[in-house]
PDB file of C-alpha atoms in Angstrom:
ATOM      1  CA  MET A1063     -49.378-141.442 239.422  1.00  0.00           C
ATOM      2  CA  GLY A1064     -48.574-138.284 240.388  1.00  0.00           C
ATOM      3  CA  GLN A1065     -48.027-139.094 243.993  1.00  0.00           C
ATOM      4  CA  TRP A1066     -46.060-141.952 242.871  1.00  0.00           C
ATOM      5  CA  LEU A1067     -44.168-138.434 240.281  1.00  0.00           C
ATOM      6  CA  LEU A1068     -44.384-137.008 243.169  1.00  0.00           C
ATOM      7  CA  GLN A1069     -42.066-139.458 245.375  1.00  0.00           C
ATOM      8  CA  ILE A1070     -39.580-139.646 242.253  1.00  0.00           C
ATOM      9  CA  GLU A1071     -38.986-135.676 242.973  1.00  0.00           C
ATOM     10  CA  LYS A1072     -38.070-135.668 247.393  1.00  0.00           C
ATOM     11  CA  LYS A1073     -36.171-138.568 246.384  1.00  0.00           C
ATOM     12  CA  ILE A1074     -34.258-137.201 243.801  1.00  0.00           C
ATOM     13  CA  LEU A1075     -34.356-133.225 245.138  1.00  0.00           C
ATOM     14  CA  ALA A1076     -32.802-134.851 249.179  1.00  0.00           C
ATOM     15  CA  PHE A1077     -30.498-136.651 246.945  1.00  0.00           C
ATOM     16  CA  LEU A1078     -29.330-132.913 245.824  1.00  0.00           C
ATOM     17  CA  MET A1079     -29.460-131.235 248.873  1.00  0.00           C
ATOM     18  CA  ALA A1080     -26.712-133.985 250.232  1.00  0.00           C
ATOM     19  CA  LEU A1081     -25.620-133.086 247.638  1.00  0.00           C
ATOM     20  CA  SER A1082     -23.765-130.355 247.648  1.00  0.00           C
ATOM     21  CA  SER A1083     -24.057-130.564 251.346  1.00  0.00           C
ATOM     22  CA  ILE A1084     -20.810-132.841 251.521  1.00  0.00           C
ATOM     23  CA  ALA A1085     -19.806-130.366 247.694  1.00  0.00           C
ATOM     24  CA  LEU A1086     -20.017-127.460 250.416  1.00  0.00           C
ATOM     25  CA  VAL A1087     -18.191-129.454 253.207  1.00  0.00           C
ATOM     26  CA  LEU A1088     -14.963-130.007 249.967  1.00  0.00           C
ATOM     27  CA  VAL A1089     -14.764-126.587 249.499  1.00  0.00           C
ATOM     28  CA  GLY A1090     -14.570-125.235 252.127  1.00  0.00           C
ATOM     29  CA  ILE A1091     -12.044-128.149 254.051  1.00  0.00           C
ATOM     30  CA  ILE A1092      -9.454-127.018 251.002  1.00  0.00           C
ATOM     31  CA  ILE A1093      -9.859-122.588 251.864  1.00  0.00           C
ATOM     32  CA  THR A1094      -8.814-123.880 255.265  1.00  0.00           C
ATOM     33  CA  PHE A1095      -5.871-125.530 254.100  1.00  0.00           C
ATOM     34  CA  PHE A1096      -5.529-122.451 252.139  1.00  0.00           C
ATOM     35  CA  LEU A1097      -6.033-120.259 254.822  1.00  0.00           C
ATOM     36  CA  PHE A1098      -4.011-121.726 256.736  1.00  0.00           C
ATOM     37  CA  LYS A1099      -1.105-121.267 254.452  1.00  0.00           C
ATOM     38  CA  GLU A1100      -1.584-117.556 253.867  1.00  0.00           C
ATOM     39  CA  VAL A1101      -1.246-117.546 258.032  1.00  0.00           C
ATOM     40  CA  TYR A1102       1.994-119.046 257.147  1.00  0.00           C
ATOM     41  CA  HIS A1103       3.090-117.182 255.554  1.00  0.00           C
ATOM     42  CA  LEU A1104       2.192-114.347 257.159  1.00  0.00           C
ATOM     43  CA  PHE A1105       4.329-115.470 259.566  1.00  0.00           C
ATOM     44  CA  THR A1106       7.050-115.961 257.617  1.00  0.00           C
ATOM     45  CA  PHE A1107       6.601-111.992 256.442  1.00  0.00           C
ATOM     46  CA  ALA A1108       6.593-111.116 259.588  1.00  0.00           C
ATOM     47  CA  LEU A1109       9.814-112.942 261.535  1.00  0.00           C
ATOM     48  CA  ALA A1110      11.991-111.842 257.933  1.00  0.00           C
ATOM     49  CA  ILE A1111      15.002-109.936 258.215  1.00  0.00           C
ATOM     50  CA  ASP A1112      15.058-107.720 255.433  1.00  0.00           C
ATOM     51  CA  THR A1113      11.021-106.053 255.262  1.00  0.00           C
ATOM     52  CA  ASN A1114      11.293-103.464 252.057  1.00  0.00           C
ATOM     53  CA  THR A1115      11.533-106.190 249.689  1.00  0.00           C
ATOM     54  CA  ILE A1116       8.743-108.456 250.462  1.00  0.00           C
ATOM     55  CA  TYR A1117       5.897-105.234 251.324  1.00  0.00           C
ATOM     56  CA  TYR A1118       4.344-106.386 248.406  1.00  0.00           C
ATOM     57  CA  ASP A1119       4.433-109.846 249.380  1.00  0.00           C
ATOM     58  CA  ALA A1120       2.287-109.362 252.341  1.00  0.00           C
ATOM     59  CA  LEU A1121      -0.104-106.933 251.234  1.00  0.00           C
ATOM     60  CA  GLU A1122      -0.334-109.596 248.954  1.00  0.00           C
ATOM     61  CA  SER A1123      -1.078-112.576 251.512  1.00  0.00           C
ATOM     62  CA  ILE A1124      -3.048-110.078 253.885  1.00  0.00           C
ATOM     63  CA  LEU A1125      -5.362-109.545 251.251  1.00  0.00           C
ATOM     64  CA  SER A1126      -5.603-113.413 249.746  1.00  0.00           C
ATOM     65  CA  PHE A1127      -6.349-113.972 254.271  1.00  0.00           C
ATOM     66  CA  PHE A1128      -9.219-111.592 253.935  1.00  0.00           C
ATOM     67  CA  LEU A1129     -10.762-113.736 250.076  1.00  0.00           C
ATOM     68  CA  PHE A1130     -10.804-117.083 250.905  1.00  0.00           C
ATOM     69  CA  PHE A1131     -11.641-116.219 255.207  1.00  0.00           C
ATOM     70  CA  GLU A1132     -14.764-114.045 253.036  1.00  0.00           C
ATOM     71  CA  PHE A1133     -15.412-116.983 251.326  1.00  0.00           C
ATOM     72  CA  LEU A1134     -15.841-119.848 254.587  1.00  0.00           C
ATOM     73  CA  THR A1135     -17.578-117.208 256.416  1.00  0.00           C
ATOM     74  CA  LEU A1136     -20.261-118.172 253.045  1.00  0.00           C
ATOM     75  CA  ILE A1137     -20.055-121.614 253.183  1.00  0.00           C
ATOM     76  CA  ILE A1138     -20.740-121.623 257.265  1.00  0.00           C
ATOM     77  CA  THR A1139     -23.773-120.010 257.004  1.00  0.00           C
ATOM     78  CA  SER A1140     -24.999-121.744 253.563  1.00  0.00           C
ATOM     79  CA  ILE A1141     -24.225-125.142 255.702  1.00  0.00           C
ATOM     80  CA  LYS A1142     -25.856-123.187 258.025  1.00  0.00           C
ATOM     81  CA  ASN A1143     -29.357-121.795 256.860  1.00  0.00           C
ATOM     82  CA  GLN A1144     -29.519-125.004 254.291  1.00  0.00           C
ATOM     83  CA  GLY A1145     -27.865-123.515 251.007  1.00  0.00           C
ATOM     84  CA  HIS A1146     -29.536-120.226 251.702  1.00  0.00           C
ATOM     85  CA  VAL A1147     -27.413-116.703 251.660  1.00  0.00           C
ATOM     86  CA  SER A1148     -29.365-113.078 252.300  1.00  0.00           C
ATOM     87  CA  LEU A1149     -29.230-110.893 249.972  1.00  0.00           C
ATOM     88  CA  SER A1150     -27.390-108.272 252.334  1.00  0.00           C
ATOM     89  CA  PHE A1151     -25.044-110.729 253.934  1.00  0.00           C
ATOM     90  CA  LEU A1152     -23.778-111.235 250.172  1.00  0.00           C
ATOM     91  CA  LEU A1153     -23.849-107.822 249.125  1.00  0.00           C
ATOM     92  CA  THR A1154     -21.762-106.744 252.180  1.00  0.00           C
ATOM     93  CA  LEU A1155     -19.470-109.536 251.008  1.00  0.00           C
ATOM     94  CA  GLY A1156     -19.076-108.023 247.039  1.00  0.00           C
ATOM     95  CA  LEU A1157     -19.339-104.225 249.132  1.00  0.00           C
ATOM     96  CA  THR A1158     -15.404-105.443 251.140  1.00  0.00           C
ATOM     97  CA  ALA A1159     -14.236-107.490 248.084  1.00  0.00           C
ATOM     98  CA  LEU A1160     -14.797-103.814 245.801  1.00  0.00           C
ATOM     99  CA  ILE A1161     -13.345-101.801 248.670  1.00  0.00           C
ATOM    100  CA  ARG A1162     -10.296-104.888 248.758  1.00  0.00           C
ATOM    101  CA  LEU A1163      -9.746-103.703 245.188  1.00  0.00           C
ATOM    102  CA  LEU A1164     -10.159-100.088 245.701  1.00  0.00           C
ATOM    103  CA  LEU A1165      -6.521-100.537 248.214  1.00  0.00           C
ATOM    104  CA  THR A1166      -4.736-102.448 245.422  1.00  0.00           C
ATOM    105  CA  TYR A1167      -5.387-101.981 241.848  1.00  0.00           C
ATOM    106  CA  HIS A1168      -3.584 -98.289 240.678  1.00  0.00           C
ATOM    107  CA  ASP A1169      -3.594 -98.633 237.359  1.00  0.00           C
ATOM    108  CA  GLN A1170      -6.137 -96.565 236.041  1.00  0.00           C
ATOM    109  CA  VAL A1171      -7.535 -93.326 236.240  1.00  0.00           C
ATOM    110  CA  PHE A1172     -10.795 -94.594 235.051  1.00  0.00           C
ATOM    111  CA  GLY A1173     -10.765 -98.236 236.598  1.00  0.00           C
ATOM    112  CA  LEU A1174     -10.819 -96.185 240.333  1.00  0.00           C
ATOM    113  CA  VAL A1175     -14.103 -94.399 238.341  1.00  0.00           C
ATOM    114  CA  VAL A1176     -16.266 -97.356 238.394  1.00  0.00           C
ATOM    115  CA  ILE A1177     -15.225 -99.268 240.925  1.00  0.00           C
ATOM    116  CA  ALA A1178     -15.986 -95.936 243.101  1.00  0.00           C
ATOM    117  CA  ILE A1179     -19.401 -95.630 241.147  1.00  0.00           C
ATOM    118  CA  SER A1180     -19.598 -99.851 242.489  1.00  0.00           C
ATOM    119  CA  ILE A1181     -18.591 -99.158 245.824  1.00  0.00           C
ATOM    120  CA  VAL A1182     -21.421 -96.280 245.975  1.00  0.00           C
ATOM    121  CA  LEU A1183     -23.713 -98.673 243.931  1.00  0.00           C
ATOM    122  CA  LEU A1184     -23.555-101.556 245.902  1.00  0.00           C
ATOM    123  CA  LEU A1185     -23.977 -99.329 249.392  1.00  0.00           C
ATOM    124  CA  PHE A1186     -27.254 -97.743 247.727  1.00  0.00           C
ATOM    125  CA  GLY A1187     -28.777-101.330 247.003  1.00  0.00           C
ATOM    126  CA  MET A1188     -27.965-102.553 250.509  1.00  0.00           C
ATOM    127  CA  THR A1189     -29.358 -99.459 252.113  1.00  0.00           C
ATOM    128  CA  LEU A1190     -32.471-100.678 250.912  1.00  0.00           C
ATOM    129  CA  VAL A1191     -31.903-104.476 252.021  1.00  0.00           C
ATOM    130  CA  LEU A1192     -31.782-103.427 255.006  1.00  0.00           C
ATOM    131  CA  LYS A1193     -34.360-100.890 255.179  1.00  0.00           C
ATOM    132  CA  GLN A1194     -36.544-103.951 253.236  1.00  0.00           C
ATOM    133  CA  GLU A1195     -35.929-106.771 256.270  1.00  0.00           C
ATOM    134  CA  LYS A1196     -36.063-103.894 258.784  1.00  0.00           C
ATOM    135  CA  GLY A1197     -39.770-103.005 257.596  1.00  0.00           C
ATOM    136  CA  GLU A1198     -40.577-107.347 257.635  1.00  0.00           C
ATOM    137  CA  GLN A1199     -39.363-107.471 261.006  1.00  0.00           C
ATOM    138  CA  HIS A1200     -41.627-105.670 262.267  1.00  0.00           C
ATOM    139  CA  GLU A1201     -44.490-106.739 260.567  1.00  0.00           C
ATOM    140  CA  ASN A1202     -43.545-109.552 262.466  1.00  0.00           C
TER     141      ASN A1202
END
């Protein structure tokens, strides 16, 4: 009876892993579409005659491009590693997102301070994770 349940569990797990991989590929295709759409917008902004009025639109398009690029990189990494993504990679994505937010956020000083403190905390966390990963590599 125990072996039978174990086999059912393995089949369900294999089905869910396949479904997860298919979903990741579909999301990757959609993100790729939006990535190229942002590239198109960047080219139209670059060829525009009146660049003073579309400066912020171009900046928003550039930031959106990098956001889509980071998500696509995350999906590719996840597919390559069968659903596993390293903590240092996720911390790097968070750090770049916060830096991008810091560049565009100008509403309140308190918000800027919170974002800056978050960046420092992420840098501290990345340092700890990288030291731990380096220590594990030397042990092997």
